[in-house]
PDB file of C-alpha atoms in Angstrom:
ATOM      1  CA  UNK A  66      97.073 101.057 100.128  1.00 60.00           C
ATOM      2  CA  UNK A  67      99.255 102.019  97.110  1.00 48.00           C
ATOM      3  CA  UNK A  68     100.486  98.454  96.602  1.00 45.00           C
ATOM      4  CA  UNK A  69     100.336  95.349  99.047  1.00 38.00           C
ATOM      5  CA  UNK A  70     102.516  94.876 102.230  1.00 39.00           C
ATOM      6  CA  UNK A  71     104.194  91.715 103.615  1.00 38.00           C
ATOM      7  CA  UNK A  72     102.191  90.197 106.231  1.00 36.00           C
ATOM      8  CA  UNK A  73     105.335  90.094 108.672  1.00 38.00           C
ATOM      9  CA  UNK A  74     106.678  93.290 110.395  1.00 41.00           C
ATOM     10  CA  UNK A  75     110.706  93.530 109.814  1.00 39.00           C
ATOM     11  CA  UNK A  76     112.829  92.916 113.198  1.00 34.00           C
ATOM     12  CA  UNK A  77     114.253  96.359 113.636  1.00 37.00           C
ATOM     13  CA  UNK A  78     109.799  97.430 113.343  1.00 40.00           C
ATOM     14  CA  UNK A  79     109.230  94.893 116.501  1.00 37.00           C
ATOM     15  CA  UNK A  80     111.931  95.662 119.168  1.00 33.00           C
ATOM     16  CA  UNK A  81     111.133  99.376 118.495  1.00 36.00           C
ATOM     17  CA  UNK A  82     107.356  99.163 118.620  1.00 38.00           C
ATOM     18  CA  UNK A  83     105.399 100.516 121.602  1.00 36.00           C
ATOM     19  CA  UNK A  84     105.229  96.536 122.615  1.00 38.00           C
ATOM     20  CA  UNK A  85     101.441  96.994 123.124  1.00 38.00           C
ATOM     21  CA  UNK A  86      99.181  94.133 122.795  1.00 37.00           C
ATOM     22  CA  UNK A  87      95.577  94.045 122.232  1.00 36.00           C
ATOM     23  CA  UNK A  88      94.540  93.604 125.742  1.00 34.00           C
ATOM     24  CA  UNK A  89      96.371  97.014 126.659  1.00 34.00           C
ATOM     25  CA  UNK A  90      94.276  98.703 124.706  1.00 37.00           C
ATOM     26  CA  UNK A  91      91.283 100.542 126.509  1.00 39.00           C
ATOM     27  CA  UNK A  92      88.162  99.338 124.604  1.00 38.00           C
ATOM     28  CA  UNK A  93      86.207 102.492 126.246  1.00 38.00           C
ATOM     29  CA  UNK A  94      88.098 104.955 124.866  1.00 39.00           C
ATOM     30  CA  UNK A  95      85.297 107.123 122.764  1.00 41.00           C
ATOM     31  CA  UNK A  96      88.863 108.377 121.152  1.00 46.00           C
ATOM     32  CA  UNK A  97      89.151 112.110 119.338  1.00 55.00           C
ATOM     33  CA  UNK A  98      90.522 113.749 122.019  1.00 62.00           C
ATOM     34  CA  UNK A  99      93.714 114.972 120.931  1.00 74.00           C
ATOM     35  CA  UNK A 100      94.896 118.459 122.446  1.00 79.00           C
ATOM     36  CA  UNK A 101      95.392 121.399 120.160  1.00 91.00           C
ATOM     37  CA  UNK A 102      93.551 123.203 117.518  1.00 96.00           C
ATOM     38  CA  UNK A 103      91.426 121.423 115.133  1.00 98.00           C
ATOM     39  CA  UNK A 104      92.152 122.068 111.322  1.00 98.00           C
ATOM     40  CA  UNK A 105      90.241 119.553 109.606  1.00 98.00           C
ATOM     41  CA  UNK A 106      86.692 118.325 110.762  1.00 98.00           C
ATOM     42  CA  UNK A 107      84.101 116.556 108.877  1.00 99.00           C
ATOM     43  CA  UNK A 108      81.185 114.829 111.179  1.00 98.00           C
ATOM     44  CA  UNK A 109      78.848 114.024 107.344  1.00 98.00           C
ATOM     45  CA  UNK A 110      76.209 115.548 108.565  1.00 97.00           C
ATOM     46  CA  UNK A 111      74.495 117.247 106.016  1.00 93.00           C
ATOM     47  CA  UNK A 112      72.548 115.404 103.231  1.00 94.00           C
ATOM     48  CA  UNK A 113      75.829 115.121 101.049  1.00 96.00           C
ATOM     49  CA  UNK A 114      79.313 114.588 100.507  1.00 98.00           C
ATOM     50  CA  UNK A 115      80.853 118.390 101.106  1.00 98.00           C
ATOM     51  CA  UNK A 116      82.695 118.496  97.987  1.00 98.00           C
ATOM     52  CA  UNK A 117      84.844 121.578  99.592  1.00 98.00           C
ATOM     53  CA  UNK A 118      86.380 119.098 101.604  1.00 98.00           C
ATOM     54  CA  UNK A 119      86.096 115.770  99.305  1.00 99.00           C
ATOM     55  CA  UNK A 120      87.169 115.408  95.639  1.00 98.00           C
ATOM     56  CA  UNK A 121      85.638 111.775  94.206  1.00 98.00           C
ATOM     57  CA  UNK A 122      88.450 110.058  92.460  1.00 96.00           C
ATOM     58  CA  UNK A 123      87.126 108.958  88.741  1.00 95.00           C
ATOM     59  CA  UNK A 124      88.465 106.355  87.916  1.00 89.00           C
ATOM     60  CA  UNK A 125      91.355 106.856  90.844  1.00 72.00           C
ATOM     61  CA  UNK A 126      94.109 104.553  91.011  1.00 71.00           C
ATOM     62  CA  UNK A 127      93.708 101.031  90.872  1.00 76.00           C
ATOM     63  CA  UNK A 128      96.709  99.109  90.900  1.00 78.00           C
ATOM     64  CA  UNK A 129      97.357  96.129  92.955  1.00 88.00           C
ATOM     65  CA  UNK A 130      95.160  94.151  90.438  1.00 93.00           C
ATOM     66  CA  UNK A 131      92.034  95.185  91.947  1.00 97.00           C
ATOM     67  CA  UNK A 132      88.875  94.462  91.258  1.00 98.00           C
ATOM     68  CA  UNK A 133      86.553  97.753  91.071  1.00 98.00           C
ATOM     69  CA  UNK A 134      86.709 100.992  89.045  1.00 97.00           C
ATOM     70  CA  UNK A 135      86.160 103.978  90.982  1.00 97.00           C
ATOM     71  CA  UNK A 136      82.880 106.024  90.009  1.00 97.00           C
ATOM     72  CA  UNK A 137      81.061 109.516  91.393  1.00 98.00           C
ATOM     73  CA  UNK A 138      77.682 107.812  92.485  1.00 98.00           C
ATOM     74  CA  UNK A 139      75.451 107.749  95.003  1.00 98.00           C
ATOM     75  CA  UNK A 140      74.847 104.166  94.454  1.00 98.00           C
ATOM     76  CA  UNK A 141      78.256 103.408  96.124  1.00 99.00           C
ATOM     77  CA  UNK A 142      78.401 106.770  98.107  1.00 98.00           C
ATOM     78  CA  UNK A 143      76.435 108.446 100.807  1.00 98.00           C
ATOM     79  CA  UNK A 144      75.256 110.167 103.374  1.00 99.00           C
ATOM     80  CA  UNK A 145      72.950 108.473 105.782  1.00 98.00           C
ATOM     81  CA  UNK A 146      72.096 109.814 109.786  1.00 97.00           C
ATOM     82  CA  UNK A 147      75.060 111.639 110.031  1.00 98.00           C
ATOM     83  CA  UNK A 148      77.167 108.524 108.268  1.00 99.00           C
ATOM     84  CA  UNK A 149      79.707 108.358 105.111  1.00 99.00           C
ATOM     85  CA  UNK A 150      79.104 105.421 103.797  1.00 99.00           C
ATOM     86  CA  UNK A 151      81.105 103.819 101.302  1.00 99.00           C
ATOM     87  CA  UNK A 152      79.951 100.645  99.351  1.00 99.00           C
ATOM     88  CA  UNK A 153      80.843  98.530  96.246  1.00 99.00           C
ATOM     89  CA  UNK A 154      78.298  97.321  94.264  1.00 99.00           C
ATOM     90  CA  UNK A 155      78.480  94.245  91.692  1.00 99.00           C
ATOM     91  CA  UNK A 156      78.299  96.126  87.984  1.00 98.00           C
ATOM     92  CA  UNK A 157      79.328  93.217  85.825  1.00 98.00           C
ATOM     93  CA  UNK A 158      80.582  94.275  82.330  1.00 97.00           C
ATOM     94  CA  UNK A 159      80.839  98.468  83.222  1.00 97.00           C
ATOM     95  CA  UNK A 160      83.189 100.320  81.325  1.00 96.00           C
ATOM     96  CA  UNK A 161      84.668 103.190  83.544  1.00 94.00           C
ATOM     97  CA  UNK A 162      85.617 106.573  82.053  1.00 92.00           C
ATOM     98  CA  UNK A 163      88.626 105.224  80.190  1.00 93.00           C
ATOM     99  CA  UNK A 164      86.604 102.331  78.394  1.00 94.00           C
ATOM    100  CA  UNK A 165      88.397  99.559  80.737  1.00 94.00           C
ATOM    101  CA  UNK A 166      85.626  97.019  81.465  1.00 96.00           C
ATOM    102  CA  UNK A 167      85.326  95.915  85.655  1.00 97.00           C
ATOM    103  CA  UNK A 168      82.053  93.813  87.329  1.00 98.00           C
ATOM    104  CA  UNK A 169      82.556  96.008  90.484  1.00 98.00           C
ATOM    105  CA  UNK A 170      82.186  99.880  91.310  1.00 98.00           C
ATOM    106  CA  UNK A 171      83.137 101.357  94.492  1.00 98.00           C
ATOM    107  CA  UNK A 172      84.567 104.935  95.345  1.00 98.00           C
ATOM    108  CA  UNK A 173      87.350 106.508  96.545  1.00 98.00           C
ATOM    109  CA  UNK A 174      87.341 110.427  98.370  1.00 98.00           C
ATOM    110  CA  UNK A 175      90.423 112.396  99.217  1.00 98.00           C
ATOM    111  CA  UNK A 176      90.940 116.293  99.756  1.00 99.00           C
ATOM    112  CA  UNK A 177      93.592 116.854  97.396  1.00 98.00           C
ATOM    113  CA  UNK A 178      94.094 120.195  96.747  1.00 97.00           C
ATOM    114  CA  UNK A 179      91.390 121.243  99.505  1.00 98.00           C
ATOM    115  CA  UNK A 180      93.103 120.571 102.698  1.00 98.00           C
ATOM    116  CA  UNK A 181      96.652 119.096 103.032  1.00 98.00           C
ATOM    117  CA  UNK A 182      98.675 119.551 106.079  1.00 98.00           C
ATOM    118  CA  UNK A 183     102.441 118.522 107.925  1.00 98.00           C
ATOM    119  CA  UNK A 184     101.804 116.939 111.302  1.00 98.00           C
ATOM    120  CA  UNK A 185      99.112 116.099 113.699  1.00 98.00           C
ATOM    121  CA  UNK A 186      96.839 113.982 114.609  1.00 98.00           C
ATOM    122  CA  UNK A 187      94.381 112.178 112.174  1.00 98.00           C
ATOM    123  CA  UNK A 188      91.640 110.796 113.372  1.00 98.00           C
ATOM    124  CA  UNK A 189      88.573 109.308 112.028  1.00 99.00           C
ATOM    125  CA  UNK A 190      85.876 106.991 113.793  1.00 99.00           C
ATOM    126  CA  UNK A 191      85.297 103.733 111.582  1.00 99.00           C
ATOM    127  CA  UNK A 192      83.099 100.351 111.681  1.00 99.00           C
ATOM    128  CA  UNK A 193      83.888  97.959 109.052  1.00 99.00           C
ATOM    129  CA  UNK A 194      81.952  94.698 107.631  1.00 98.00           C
ATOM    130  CA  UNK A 195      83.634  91.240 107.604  1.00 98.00           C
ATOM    131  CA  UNK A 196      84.354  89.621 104.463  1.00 98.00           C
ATOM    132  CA  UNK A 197      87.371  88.196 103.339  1.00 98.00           C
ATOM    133  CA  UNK A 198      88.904  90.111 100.317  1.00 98.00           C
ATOM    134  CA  UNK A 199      87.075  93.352 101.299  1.00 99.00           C
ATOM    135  CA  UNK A 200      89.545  95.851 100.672  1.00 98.00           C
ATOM    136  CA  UNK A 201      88.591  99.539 102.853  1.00 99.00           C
ATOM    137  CA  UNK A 202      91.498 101.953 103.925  1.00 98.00           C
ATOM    138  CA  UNK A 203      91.964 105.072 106.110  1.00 99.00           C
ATOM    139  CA  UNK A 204      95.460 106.660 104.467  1.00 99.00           C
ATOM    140  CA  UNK A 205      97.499 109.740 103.492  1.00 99.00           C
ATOM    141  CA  UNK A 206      99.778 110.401 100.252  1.00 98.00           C
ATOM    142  CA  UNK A 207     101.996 113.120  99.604  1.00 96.00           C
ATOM    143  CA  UNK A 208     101.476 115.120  96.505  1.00 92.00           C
ATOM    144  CA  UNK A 209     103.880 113.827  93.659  1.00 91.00           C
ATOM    145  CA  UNK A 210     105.114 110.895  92.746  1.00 93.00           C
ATOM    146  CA  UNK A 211     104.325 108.011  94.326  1.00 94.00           C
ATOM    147  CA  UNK A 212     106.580 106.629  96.525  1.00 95.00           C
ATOM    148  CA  UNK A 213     108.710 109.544  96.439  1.00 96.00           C
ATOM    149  CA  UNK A 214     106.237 111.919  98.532  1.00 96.00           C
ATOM    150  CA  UNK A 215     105.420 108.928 100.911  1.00 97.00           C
ATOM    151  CA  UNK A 216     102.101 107.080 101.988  1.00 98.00           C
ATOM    152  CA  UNK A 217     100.793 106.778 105.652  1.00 99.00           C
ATOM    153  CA  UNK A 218      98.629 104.290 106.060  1.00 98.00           C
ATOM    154  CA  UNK A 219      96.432 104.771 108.898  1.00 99.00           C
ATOM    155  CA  UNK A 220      93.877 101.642 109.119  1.00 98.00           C
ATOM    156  CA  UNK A 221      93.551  99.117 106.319  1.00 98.00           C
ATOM    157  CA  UNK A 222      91.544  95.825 106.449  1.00 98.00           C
ATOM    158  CA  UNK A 223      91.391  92.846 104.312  1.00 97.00           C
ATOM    159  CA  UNK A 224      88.265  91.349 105.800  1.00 96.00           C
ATOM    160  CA  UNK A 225      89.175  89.473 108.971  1.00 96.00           C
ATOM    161  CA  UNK A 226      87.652  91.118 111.304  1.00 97.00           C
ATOM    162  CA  UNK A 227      90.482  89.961 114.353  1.00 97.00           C
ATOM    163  CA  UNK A 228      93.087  92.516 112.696  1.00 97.00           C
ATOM    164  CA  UNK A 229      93.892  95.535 110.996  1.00 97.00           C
ATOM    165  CA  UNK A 230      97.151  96.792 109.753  1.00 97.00           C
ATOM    166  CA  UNK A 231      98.496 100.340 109.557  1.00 98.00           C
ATOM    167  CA  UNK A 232     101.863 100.686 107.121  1.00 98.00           C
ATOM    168  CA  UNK A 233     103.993 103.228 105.366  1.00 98.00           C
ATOM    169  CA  UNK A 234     105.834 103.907 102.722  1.00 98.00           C
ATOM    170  CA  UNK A 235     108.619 105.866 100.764  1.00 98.00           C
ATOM    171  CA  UNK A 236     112.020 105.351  98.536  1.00 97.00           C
ATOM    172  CA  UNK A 237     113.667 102.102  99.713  1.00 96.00           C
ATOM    173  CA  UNK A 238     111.024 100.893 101.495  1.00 97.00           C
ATOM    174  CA  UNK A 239     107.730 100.699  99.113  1.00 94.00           C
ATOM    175  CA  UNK A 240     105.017  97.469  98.577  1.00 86.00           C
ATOM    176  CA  UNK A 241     106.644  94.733 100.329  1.00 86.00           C
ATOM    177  CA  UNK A 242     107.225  97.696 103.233  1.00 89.00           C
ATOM    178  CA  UNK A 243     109.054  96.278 106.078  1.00 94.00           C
ATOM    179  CA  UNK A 244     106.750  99.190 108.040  1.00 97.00           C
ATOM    180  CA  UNK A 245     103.624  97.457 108.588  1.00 96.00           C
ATOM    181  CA  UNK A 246     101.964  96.228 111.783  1.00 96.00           C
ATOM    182  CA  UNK A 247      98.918  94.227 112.365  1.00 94.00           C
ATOM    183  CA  UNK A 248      96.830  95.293 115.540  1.00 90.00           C
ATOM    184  CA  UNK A 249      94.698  91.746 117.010  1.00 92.00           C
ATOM    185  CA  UNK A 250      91.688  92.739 118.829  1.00 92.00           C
ATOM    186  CA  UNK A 251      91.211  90.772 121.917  1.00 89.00           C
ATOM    187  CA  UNK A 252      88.013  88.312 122.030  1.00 89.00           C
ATOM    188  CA  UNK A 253      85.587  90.723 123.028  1.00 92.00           C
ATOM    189  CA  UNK A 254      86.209  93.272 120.226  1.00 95.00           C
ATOM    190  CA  UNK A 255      86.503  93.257 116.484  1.00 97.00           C
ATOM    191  CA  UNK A 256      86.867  95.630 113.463  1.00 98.00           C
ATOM    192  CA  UNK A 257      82.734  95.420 112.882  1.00 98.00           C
ATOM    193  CA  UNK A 258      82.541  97.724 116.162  1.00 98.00           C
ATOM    194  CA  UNK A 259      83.098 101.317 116.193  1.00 98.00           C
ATOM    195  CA  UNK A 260      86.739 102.124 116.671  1.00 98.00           C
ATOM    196  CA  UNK A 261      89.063 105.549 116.321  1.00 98.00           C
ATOM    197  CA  UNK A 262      92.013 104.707 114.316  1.00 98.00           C
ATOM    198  CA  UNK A 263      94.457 107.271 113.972  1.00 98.00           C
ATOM    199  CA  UNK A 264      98.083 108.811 113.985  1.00 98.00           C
ATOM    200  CA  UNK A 265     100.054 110.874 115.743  1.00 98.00           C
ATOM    201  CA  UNK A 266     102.572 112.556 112.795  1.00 99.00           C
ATOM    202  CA  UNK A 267     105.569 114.719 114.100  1.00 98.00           C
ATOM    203  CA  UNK A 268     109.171 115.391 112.262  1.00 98.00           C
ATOM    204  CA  UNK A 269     110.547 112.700 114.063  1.00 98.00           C
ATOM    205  CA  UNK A 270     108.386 109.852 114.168  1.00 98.00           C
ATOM    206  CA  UNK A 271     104.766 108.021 113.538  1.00 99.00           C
ATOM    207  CA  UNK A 272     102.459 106.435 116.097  1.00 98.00           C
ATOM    208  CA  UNK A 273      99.620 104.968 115.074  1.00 98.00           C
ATOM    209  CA  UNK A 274      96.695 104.356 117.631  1.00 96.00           C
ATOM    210  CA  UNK A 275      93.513 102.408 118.112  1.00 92.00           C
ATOM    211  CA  UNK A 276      91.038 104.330 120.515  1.00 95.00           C
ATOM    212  CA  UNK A 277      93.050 106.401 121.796  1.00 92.00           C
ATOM    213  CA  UNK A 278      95.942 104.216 122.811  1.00 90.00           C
ATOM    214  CA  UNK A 279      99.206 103.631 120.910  1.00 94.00           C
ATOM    215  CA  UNK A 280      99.809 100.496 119.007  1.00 92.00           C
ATOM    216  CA  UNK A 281     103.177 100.577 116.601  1.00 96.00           C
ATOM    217  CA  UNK A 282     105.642 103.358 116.306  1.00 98.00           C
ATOM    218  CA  UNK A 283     107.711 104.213 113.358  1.00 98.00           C
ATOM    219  CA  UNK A 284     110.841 106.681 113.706  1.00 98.00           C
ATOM    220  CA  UNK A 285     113.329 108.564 111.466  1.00 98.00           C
ATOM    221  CA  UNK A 286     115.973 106.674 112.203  1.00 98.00           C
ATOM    222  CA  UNK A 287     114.484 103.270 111.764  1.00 98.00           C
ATOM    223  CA  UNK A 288     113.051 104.555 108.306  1.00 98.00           C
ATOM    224  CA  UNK A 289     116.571 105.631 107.505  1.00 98.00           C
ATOM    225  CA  UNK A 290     118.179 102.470 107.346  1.00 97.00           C
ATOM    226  CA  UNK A 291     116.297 101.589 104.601  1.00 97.00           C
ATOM    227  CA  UNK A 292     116.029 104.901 102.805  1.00 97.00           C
ATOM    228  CA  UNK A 293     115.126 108.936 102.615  1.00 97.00           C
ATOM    229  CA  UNK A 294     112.520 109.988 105.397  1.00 98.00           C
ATOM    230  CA  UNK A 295     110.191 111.832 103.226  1.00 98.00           C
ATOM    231  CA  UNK A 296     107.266 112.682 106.030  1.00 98.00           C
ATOM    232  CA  UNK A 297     107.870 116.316 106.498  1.00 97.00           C
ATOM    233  CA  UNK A 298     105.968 117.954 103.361  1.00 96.00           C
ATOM    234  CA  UNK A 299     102.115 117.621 103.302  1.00 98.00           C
ATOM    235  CA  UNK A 300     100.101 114.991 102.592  1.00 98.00           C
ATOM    236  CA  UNK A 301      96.218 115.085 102.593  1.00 99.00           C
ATOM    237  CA  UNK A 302      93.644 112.017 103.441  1.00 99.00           C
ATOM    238  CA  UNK A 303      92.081 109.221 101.212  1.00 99.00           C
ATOM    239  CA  UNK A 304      88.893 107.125 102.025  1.00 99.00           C
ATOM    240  CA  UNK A 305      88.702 104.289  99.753  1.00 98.00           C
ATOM    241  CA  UNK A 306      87.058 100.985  99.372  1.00 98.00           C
ATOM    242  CA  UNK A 307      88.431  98.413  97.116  1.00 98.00           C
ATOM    243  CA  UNK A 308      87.988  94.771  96.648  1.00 98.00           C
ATOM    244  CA  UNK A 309      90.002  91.932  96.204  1.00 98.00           C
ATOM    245  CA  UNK A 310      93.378  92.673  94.151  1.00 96.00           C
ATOM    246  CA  UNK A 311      96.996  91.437  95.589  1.00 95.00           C
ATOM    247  CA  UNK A 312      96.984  92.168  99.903  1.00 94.00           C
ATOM    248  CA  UNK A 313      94.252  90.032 100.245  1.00 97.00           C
ATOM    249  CA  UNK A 314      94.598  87.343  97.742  1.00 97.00           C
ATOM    250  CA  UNK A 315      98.362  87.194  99.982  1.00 95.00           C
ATOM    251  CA  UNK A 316      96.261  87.088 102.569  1.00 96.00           C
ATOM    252  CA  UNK A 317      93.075  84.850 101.890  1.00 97.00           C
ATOM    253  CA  UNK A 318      94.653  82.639  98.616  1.00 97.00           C
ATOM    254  CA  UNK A 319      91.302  82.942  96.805  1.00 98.00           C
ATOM    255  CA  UNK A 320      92.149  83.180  92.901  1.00 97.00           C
ATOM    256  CA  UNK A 321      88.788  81.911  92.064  1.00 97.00           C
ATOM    257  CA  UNK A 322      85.737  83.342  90.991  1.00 98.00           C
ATOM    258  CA  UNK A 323      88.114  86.970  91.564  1.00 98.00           C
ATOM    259  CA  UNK A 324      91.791  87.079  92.488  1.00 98.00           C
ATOM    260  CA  UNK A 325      91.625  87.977  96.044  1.00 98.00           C
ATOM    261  CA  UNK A 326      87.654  87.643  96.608  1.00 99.00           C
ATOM    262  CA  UNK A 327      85.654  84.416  97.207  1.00 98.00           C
ATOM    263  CA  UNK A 328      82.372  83.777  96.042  1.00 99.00           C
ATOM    264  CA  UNK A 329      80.958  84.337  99.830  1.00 98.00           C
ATOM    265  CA  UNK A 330      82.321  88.149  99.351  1.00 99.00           C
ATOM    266  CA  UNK A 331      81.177  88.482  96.390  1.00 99.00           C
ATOM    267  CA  UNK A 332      77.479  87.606  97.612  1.00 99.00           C
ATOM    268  CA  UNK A 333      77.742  90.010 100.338  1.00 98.00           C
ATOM    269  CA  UNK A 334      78.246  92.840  97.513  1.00 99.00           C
ATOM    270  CA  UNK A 335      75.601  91.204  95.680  1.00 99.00           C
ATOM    271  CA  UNK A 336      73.472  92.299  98.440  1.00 98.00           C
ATOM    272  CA  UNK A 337      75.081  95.396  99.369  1.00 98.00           C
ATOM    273  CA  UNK A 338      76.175  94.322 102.566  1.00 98.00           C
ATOM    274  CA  UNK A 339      79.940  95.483 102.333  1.00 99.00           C
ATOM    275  CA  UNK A 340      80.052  98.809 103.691  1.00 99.00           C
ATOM    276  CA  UNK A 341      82.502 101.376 105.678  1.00 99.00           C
ATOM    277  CA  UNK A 342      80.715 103.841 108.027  1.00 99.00           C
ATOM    278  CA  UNK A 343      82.650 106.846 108.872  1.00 99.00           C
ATOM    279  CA  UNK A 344      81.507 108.927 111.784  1.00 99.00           C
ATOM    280  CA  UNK A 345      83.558 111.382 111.746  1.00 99.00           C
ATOM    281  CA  UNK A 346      87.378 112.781 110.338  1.00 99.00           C
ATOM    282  CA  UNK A 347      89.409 114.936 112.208  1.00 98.00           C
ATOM    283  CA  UNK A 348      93.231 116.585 112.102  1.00 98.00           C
ATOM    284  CA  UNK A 349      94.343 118.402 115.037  1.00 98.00           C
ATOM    285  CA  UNK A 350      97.512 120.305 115.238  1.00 97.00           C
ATOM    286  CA  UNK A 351      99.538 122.120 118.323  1.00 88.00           C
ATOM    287  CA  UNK A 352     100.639 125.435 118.012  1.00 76.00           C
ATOM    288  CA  UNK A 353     104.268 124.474 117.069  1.00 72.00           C
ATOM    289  CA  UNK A 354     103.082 121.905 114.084  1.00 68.00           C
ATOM    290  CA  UNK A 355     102.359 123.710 110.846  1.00 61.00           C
TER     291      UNK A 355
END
C-alpha cells in the first residue's frame, strides 16, 4: 500500500509460487480456521470502533498521489450489524488537520502501539465494491522507517473486481516490488463476495491465501537476492481505504477528472456506494511463534 507495485510478478516470484490458479481454490471455504491460539480478534460487534484495538490515522500517510485525507469520522467510519465499514465520501475543498486542501475523506485504522506481533496467521473476512480507482487494502508495517521495517501486504484492490493483489516490501525491493501477485477469481466468483484473505507469516517464508487455500509464496531466500529479509520483528495491521493516486491510475490510465479515478467512481462516492465491509480480523499463533 505504501507506494504502487508493478503489475507483473518478477520470474524468480513465478517458478517459486505455489502454481495455484483460481479454479484450485475452494470457493466454500468459510476460511478462519487456522490451528493455534488466537491473539488478536475483532468480530465489530459492538456499536463502535474499539479504540483499544484501533488507533484512526489523522491525517495518516498519503503518498502515492492519492486522492483523500484521512479523518476520525463516523461519516466515513462505522459500525453497522456486526460490520466495519469503511467509506470515502466526496468533501470538495476540506482542509485536513495540516491545512492541505483534498475533495475526498476516507479513513485509515491500524493498532499501532496496541497489538503488534512476529508470525502467524492474519486473517480477516472482506467484501469489496467495484469501481475502478477504488483504492481499499488489508496490510501490515513494521514500526520504523519505512521500507526498512518492511510492509506485508495482505489483500489490496484497485477496483476490478476479477483480481486482487497481495505484495511486500523492504530494502532493495520497495514500490516497483518485484513481490507482488495478482489472484483471478474464476467466473463464478469476484472480490464483491465475501472472501478470507490472509497470510501465513513464519521466519522463513510468506504465504498468502484466499479462503483458506494458498495462492503465492514468498521465501527468504528469494527476498535475499534482492536485499535484507527484514520480516522477523513485529509489525501490526492497517485497514485503509484510499482512492485513486498512482497503482490504479497504472492500472486504469484515468488522469481525468482525478489521477487514477474516473468520473463513474467518483459518482459512486457521490452516492456513498464505495464501501469495505470487514467481518471479522483475526491473528493466530502456535505455541513456538512469538
Amino acid at each position: 500500500m505504501r507506494l504502487y507495485k508493478c503489475t507483473c510478478v518478477a520470474a524468480l516470484v513465478v517458478v517459486t509460487a505455489l502454481g495455484m490458479s483460481c479454479s484450485s481454490v475452494n470457493k466454500n471455504s468459510s476460511g478462519g480456521s487456522a490451528k493455534g491460539k488466537v491473539v488478536f480478534f475483532d468480530d465489530f460487534l459492538g456499536s463502535k470502533l474499539n479504540r483499544d484495538h484501533w488507533t484512526p490515522e489523522v491525517p495518516g500517510f498519503n503518498g502515492n498521489n492519492e486522492l483523500q485525507t484521512y479523518v476520525d469520522s463516523s461519516s466515513v467510519m462505522y459500525l453497522e450489524k456486526g460490520l466495519l465499514v469503511l467509506k470515502p465520501k466526496y468533501a470538495p475543498k476540506f482542509k485536513n488537520i495540516e491545512g492541505r486542501e483534498y475533495d475526498f475523506i476516507s479513513a485509515r485504522i491500524n493498532t499501532r502501539d496496541k497489538f503488534d506481533f512476529t508470525y502467524g496467521t492474519v486473517e480477516a473476512r472482506i467484501k469489496l465494491t467495484a469501481g475502478d480507482g477504488l483504492w481499499p487494502a488489508f496490510w501490515m508495517l513494521g514500526k520504523g522507517m519505512w521500507p526498512a521495517t518492511g510492509e506485508i501486504d495482505i489483500m489490496e484492490y484497485v477496483g476490478e473486481t476479477d483480481w486482487i493483489s497481495a505484495a511486500i516490501h523492504g530494502p532493495g525491493y520497495s514500490g516497483e516490488t518485484p513481490f507482488v501477485n495478482r489472484l483471478y477469481f474464476d467466473k463464478e466468483h469476484d472480490a464483491t463476495q465475501w472472501h478470507v484473505y490472509g497470510v501465513d507469516w513464519t521466519p522463513e517464508q510468506l504465504i498468502f491465501k484466499y479462503d483458506g487455500v494458498p495462492m503465492f509464496r514468498i521465501t527468504r531466500k528469494m527476498v535475499e537476492h534482492y536485499g535484507r529479509w527484514v520480516f522477523n520483528d513485529k509489525q501490526y495491521l492497517i485497514f485503509n481505504y484510499a482512492l485513486g493516486g498512482g497503482y490504479p491510475a497504472k492500472i486504469n490510465g484515468v488522469k481525468t477528472p482525478y489521477y487514477g479515478l474516473p468520473e463513474s467512481s467518483v459518482q459512486m462516492v457521490k452516492n456513498g456506494e464505495a464501501k469495505m465491509w470487514v467481518d471479522w480480523v483475526k491473528v493466530t499463533q502456535v505455541a513456538d511463534q512469538k
